[in-house]
Coordinates of N, CA, C and O in Angstrom, one line a residue:
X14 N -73.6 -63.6 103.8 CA -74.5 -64.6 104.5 C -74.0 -66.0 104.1 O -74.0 -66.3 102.9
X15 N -73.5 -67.0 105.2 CA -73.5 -68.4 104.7 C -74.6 -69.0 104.3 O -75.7 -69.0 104.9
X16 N -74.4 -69.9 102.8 CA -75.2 -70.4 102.3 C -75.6 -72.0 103.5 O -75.0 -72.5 104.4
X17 N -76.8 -72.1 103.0 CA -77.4 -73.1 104.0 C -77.6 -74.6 103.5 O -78.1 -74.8 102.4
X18 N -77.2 -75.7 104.2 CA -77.3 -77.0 103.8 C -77.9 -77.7 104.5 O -78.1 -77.6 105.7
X19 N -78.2 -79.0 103.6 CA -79.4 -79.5 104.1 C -78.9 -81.2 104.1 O -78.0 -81.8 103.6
X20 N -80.1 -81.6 105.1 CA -79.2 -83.2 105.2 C -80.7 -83.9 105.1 O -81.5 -83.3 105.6
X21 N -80.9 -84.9 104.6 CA -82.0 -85.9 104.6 C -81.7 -87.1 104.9 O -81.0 -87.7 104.1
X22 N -82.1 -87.9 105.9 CA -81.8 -89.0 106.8 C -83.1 -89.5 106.8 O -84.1 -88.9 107.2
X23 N -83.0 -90.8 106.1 CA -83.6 -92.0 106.5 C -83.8 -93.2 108.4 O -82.9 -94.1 108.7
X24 N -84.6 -93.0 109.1 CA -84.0 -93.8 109.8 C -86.4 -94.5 110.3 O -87.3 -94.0 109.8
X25 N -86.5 -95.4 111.1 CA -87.7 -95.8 111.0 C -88.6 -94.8 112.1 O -88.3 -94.5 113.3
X26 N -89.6 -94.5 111.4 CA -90.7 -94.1 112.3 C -91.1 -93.8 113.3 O -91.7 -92.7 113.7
X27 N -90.8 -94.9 114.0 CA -91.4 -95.0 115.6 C -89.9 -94.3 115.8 O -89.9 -93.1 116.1
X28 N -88.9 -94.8 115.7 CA -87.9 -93.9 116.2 C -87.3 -92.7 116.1 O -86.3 -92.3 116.7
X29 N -88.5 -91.9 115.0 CA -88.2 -90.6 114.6 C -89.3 -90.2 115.8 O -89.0 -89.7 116.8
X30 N -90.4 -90.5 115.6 CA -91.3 -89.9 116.8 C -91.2 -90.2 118.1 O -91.8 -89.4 118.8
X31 N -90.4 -91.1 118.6 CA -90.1 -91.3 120.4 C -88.8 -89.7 120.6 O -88.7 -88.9 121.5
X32 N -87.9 -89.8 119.3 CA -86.9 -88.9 119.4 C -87.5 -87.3 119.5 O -87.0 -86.4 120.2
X33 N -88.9 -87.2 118.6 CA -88.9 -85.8 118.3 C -90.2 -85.6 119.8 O -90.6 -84.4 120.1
X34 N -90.8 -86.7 120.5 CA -91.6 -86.4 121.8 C -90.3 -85.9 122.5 O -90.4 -84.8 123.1
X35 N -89.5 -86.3 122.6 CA -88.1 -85.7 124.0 C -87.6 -84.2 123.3 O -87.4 -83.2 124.1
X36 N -87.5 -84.1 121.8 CA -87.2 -83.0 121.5 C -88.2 -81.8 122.1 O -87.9 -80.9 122.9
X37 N -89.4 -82.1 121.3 CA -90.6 -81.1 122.0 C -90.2 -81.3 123.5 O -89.7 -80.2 124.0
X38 N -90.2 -82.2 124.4 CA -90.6 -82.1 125.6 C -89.0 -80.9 126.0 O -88.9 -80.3 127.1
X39 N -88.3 -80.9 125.3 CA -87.2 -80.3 125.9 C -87.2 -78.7 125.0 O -86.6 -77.7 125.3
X40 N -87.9 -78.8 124.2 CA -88.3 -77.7 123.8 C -87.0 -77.1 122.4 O -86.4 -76.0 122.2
X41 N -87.0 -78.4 121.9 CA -85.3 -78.4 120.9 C -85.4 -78.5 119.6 O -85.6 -79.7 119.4
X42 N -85.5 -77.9 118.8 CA -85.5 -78.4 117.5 C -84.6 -79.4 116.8 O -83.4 -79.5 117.1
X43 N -85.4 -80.0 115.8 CA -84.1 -81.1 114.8 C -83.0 -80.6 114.9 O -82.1 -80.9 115.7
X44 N -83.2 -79.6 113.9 CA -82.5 -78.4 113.2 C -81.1 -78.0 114.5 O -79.9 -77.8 114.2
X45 N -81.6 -77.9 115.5 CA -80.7 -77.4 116.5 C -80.2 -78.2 117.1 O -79.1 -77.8 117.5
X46 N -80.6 -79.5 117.5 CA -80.1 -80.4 117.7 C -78.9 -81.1 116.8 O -77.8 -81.4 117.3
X47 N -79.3 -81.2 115.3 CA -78.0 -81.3 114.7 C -77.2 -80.6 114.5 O -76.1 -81.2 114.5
X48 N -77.2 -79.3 114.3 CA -76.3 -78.1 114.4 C -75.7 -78.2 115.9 O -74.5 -77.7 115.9
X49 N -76.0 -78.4 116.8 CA -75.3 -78.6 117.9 C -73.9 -79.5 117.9 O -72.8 -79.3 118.3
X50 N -74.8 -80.8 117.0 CA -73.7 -82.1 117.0 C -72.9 -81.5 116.0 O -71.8 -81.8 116.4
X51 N -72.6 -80.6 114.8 CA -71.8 -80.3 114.1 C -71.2 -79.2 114.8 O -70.1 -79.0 114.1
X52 N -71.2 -78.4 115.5 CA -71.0 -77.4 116.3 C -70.0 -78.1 117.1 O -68.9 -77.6 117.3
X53 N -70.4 -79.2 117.4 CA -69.4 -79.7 119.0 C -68.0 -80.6 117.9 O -66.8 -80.6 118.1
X54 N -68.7 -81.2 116.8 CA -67.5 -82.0 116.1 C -66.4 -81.1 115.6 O -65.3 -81.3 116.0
X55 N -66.9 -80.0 114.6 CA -66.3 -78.9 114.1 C -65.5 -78.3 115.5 O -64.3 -77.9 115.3
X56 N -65.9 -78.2 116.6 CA -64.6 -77.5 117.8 C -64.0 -78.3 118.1 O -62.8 -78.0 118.1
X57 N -64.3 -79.8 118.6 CA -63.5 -81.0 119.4 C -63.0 -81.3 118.2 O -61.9 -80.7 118.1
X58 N -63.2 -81.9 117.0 CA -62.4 -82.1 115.6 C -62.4 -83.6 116.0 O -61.3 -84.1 115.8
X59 N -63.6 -84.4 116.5 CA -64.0 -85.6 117.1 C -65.6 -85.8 117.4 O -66.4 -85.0 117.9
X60 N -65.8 -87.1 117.0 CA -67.1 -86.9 117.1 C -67.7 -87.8 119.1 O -67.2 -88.4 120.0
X61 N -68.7 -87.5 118.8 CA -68.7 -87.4 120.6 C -69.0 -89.5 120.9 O -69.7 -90.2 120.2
X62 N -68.5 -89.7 121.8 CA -68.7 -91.1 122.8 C -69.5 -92.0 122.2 O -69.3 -93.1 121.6
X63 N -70.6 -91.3 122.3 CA -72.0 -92.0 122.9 C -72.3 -92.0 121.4 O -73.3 -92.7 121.3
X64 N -72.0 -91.6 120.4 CA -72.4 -91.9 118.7 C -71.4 -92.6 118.4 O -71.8 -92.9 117.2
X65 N -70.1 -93.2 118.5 CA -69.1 -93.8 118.2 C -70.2 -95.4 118.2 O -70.9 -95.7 119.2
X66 N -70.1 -96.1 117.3 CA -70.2 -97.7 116.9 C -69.3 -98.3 117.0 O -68.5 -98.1 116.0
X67 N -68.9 -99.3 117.9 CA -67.9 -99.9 118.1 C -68.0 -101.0 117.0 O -69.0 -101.2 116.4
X68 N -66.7 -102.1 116.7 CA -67.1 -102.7 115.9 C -67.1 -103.9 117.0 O -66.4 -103.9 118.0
X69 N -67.9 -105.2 116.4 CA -67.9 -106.4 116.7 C -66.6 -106.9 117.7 O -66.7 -107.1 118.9
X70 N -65.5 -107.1 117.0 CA -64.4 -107.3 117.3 C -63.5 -106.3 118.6 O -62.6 -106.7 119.2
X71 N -64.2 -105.2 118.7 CA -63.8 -104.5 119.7 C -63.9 -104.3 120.6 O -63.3 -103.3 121.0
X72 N -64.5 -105.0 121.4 CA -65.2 -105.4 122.8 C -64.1 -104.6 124.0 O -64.2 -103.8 124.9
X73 N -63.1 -105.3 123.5 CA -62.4 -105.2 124.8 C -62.1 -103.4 124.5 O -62.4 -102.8 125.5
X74 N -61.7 -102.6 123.6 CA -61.6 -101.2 123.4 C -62.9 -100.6 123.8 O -62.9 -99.6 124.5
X75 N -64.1 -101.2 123.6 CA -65.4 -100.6 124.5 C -65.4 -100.6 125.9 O -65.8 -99.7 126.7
X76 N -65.0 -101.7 126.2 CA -64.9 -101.7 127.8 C -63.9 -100.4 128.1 O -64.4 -99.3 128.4
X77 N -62.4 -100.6 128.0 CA -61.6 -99.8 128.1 C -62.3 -98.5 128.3 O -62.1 -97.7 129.2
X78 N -63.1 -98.2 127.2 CA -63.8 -96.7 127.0 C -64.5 -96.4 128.2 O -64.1 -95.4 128.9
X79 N -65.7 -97.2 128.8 CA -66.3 -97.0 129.5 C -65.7 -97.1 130.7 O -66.3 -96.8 131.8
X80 N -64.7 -97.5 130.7 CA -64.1 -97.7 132.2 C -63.0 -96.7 132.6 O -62.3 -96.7 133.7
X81 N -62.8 -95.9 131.7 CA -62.2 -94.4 131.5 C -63.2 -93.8 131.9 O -63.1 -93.2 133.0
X82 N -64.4 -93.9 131.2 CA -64.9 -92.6 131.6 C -65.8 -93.1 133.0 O -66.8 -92.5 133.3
X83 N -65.4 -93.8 133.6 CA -66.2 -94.2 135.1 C -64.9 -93.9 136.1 O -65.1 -94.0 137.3
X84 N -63.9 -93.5 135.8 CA -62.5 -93.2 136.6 C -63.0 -91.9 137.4 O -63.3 -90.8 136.9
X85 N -62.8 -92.4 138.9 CA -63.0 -91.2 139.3 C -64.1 -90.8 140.6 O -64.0 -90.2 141.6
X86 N -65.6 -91.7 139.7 CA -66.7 -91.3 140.1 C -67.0 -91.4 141.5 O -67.9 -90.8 142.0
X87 N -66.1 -92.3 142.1 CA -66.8 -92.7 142.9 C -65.0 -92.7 143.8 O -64.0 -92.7 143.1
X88 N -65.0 -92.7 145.5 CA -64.1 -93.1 146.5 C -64.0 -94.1 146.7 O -65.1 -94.5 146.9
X89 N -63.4 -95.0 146.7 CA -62.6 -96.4 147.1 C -61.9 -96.5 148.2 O -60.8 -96.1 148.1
X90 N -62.2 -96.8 148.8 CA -60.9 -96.7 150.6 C -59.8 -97.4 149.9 O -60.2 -98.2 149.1
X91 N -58.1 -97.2 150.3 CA -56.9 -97.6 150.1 C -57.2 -99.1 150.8 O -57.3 -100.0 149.9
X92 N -57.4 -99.4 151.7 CA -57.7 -100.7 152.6 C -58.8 -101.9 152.0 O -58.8 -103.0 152.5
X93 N -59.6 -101.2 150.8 CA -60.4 -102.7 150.4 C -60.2 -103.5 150.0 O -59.5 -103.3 149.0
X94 N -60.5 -105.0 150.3 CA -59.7 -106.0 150.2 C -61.3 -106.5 148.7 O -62.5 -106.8 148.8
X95 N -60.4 -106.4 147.6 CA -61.7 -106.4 146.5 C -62.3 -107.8 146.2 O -63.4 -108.2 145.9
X96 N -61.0 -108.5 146.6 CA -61.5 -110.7 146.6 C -62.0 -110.4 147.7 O -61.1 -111.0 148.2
X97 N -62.6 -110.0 148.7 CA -63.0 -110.5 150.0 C -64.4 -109.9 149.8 O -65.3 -110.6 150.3
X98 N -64.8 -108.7 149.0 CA -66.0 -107.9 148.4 C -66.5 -108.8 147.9 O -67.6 -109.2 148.3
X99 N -65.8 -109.7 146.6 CA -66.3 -110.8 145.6 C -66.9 -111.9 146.6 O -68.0 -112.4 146.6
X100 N -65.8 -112.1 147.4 CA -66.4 -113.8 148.1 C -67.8 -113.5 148.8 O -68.8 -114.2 148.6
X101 N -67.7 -112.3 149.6 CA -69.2 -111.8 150.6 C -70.2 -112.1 149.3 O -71.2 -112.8 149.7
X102 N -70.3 -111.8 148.3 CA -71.0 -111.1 147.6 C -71.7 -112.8 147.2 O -72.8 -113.2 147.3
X103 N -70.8 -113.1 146.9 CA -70.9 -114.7 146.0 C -71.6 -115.5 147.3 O -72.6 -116.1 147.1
X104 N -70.9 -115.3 148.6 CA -71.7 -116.5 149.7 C -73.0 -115.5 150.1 O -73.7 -115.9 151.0
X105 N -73.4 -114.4 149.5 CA -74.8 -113.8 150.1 C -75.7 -114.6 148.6 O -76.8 -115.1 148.8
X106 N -75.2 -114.6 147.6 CA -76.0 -115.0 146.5 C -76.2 -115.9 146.7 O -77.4 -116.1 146.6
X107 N -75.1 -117.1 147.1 CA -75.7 -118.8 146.2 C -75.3 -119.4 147.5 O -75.0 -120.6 147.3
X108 N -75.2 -119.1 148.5 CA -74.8 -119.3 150.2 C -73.4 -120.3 150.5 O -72.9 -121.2 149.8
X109 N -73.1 -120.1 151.2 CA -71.4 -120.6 151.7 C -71.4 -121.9 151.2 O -72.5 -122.4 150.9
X110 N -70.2 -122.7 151.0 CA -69.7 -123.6 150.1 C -69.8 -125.0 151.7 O -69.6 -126.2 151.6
X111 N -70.2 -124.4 153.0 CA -70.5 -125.4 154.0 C -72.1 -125.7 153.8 O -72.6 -126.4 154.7
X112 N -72.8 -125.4 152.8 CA -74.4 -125.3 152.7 C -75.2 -124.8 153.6 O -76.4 -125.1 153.6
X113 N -74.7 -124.0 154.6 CA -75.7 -123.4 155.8 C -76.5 -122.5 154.9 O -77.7 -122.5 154.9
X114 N -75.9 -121.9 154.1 CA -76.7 -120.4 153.6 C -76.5 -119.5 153.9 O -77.3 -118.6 154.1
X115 N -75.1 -119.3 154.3 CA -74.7 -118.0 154.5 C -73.6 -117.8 154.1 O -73.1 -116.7 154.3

């Protein structure tokens, strides 16, 4: 039988109880819920995305991240002209640079 270990984490209050209302509501235990995250690190040999802390100085490596994982999601026509998207967008906001408003 593997011996069993234990982890004790400090973190505030309100934020242990908003986490353990979604636990119940999903019907998950702590216990399983962390064993899952060591489950997934232990096979990927990485720990997952969305728990990664970026540091301060890294901005542009966070972007990069999230704009990998948005590759894809969506169709793009070969033909869109993306400055012509920007200008519509800009003369619908703050209206054409002749002041009609459009």
């Amino acid at each position: 039988m593997a011996t069993t270990a234990y982890l004790n984490i400090r973190l505030p209050k309100e934020l242990k109880d908003q986490g353990n209302q979604v636990l119940e509501r999903s019907g998950v235990s702590v216990s399983k819920l962390v064993r899952s995250m060591y489950e997934y690190m232990a096979r990927e040999q990485e720990i997952p995305s969305f728990a990664v802390q970026p540091d301060a100085g890294d901005a542009v490596q966070c972007k990069r991240r999230v704009l990998r994982s948005l590759a894809g999601i969506a169709d793009i026509p070969a033909d869109l002209d993306a400055r012509q998207v920007w200008r519509d967008h800009l003369v619908e906001k703050h209206g054409s640079a002749t002041g009609d408003g459009r």
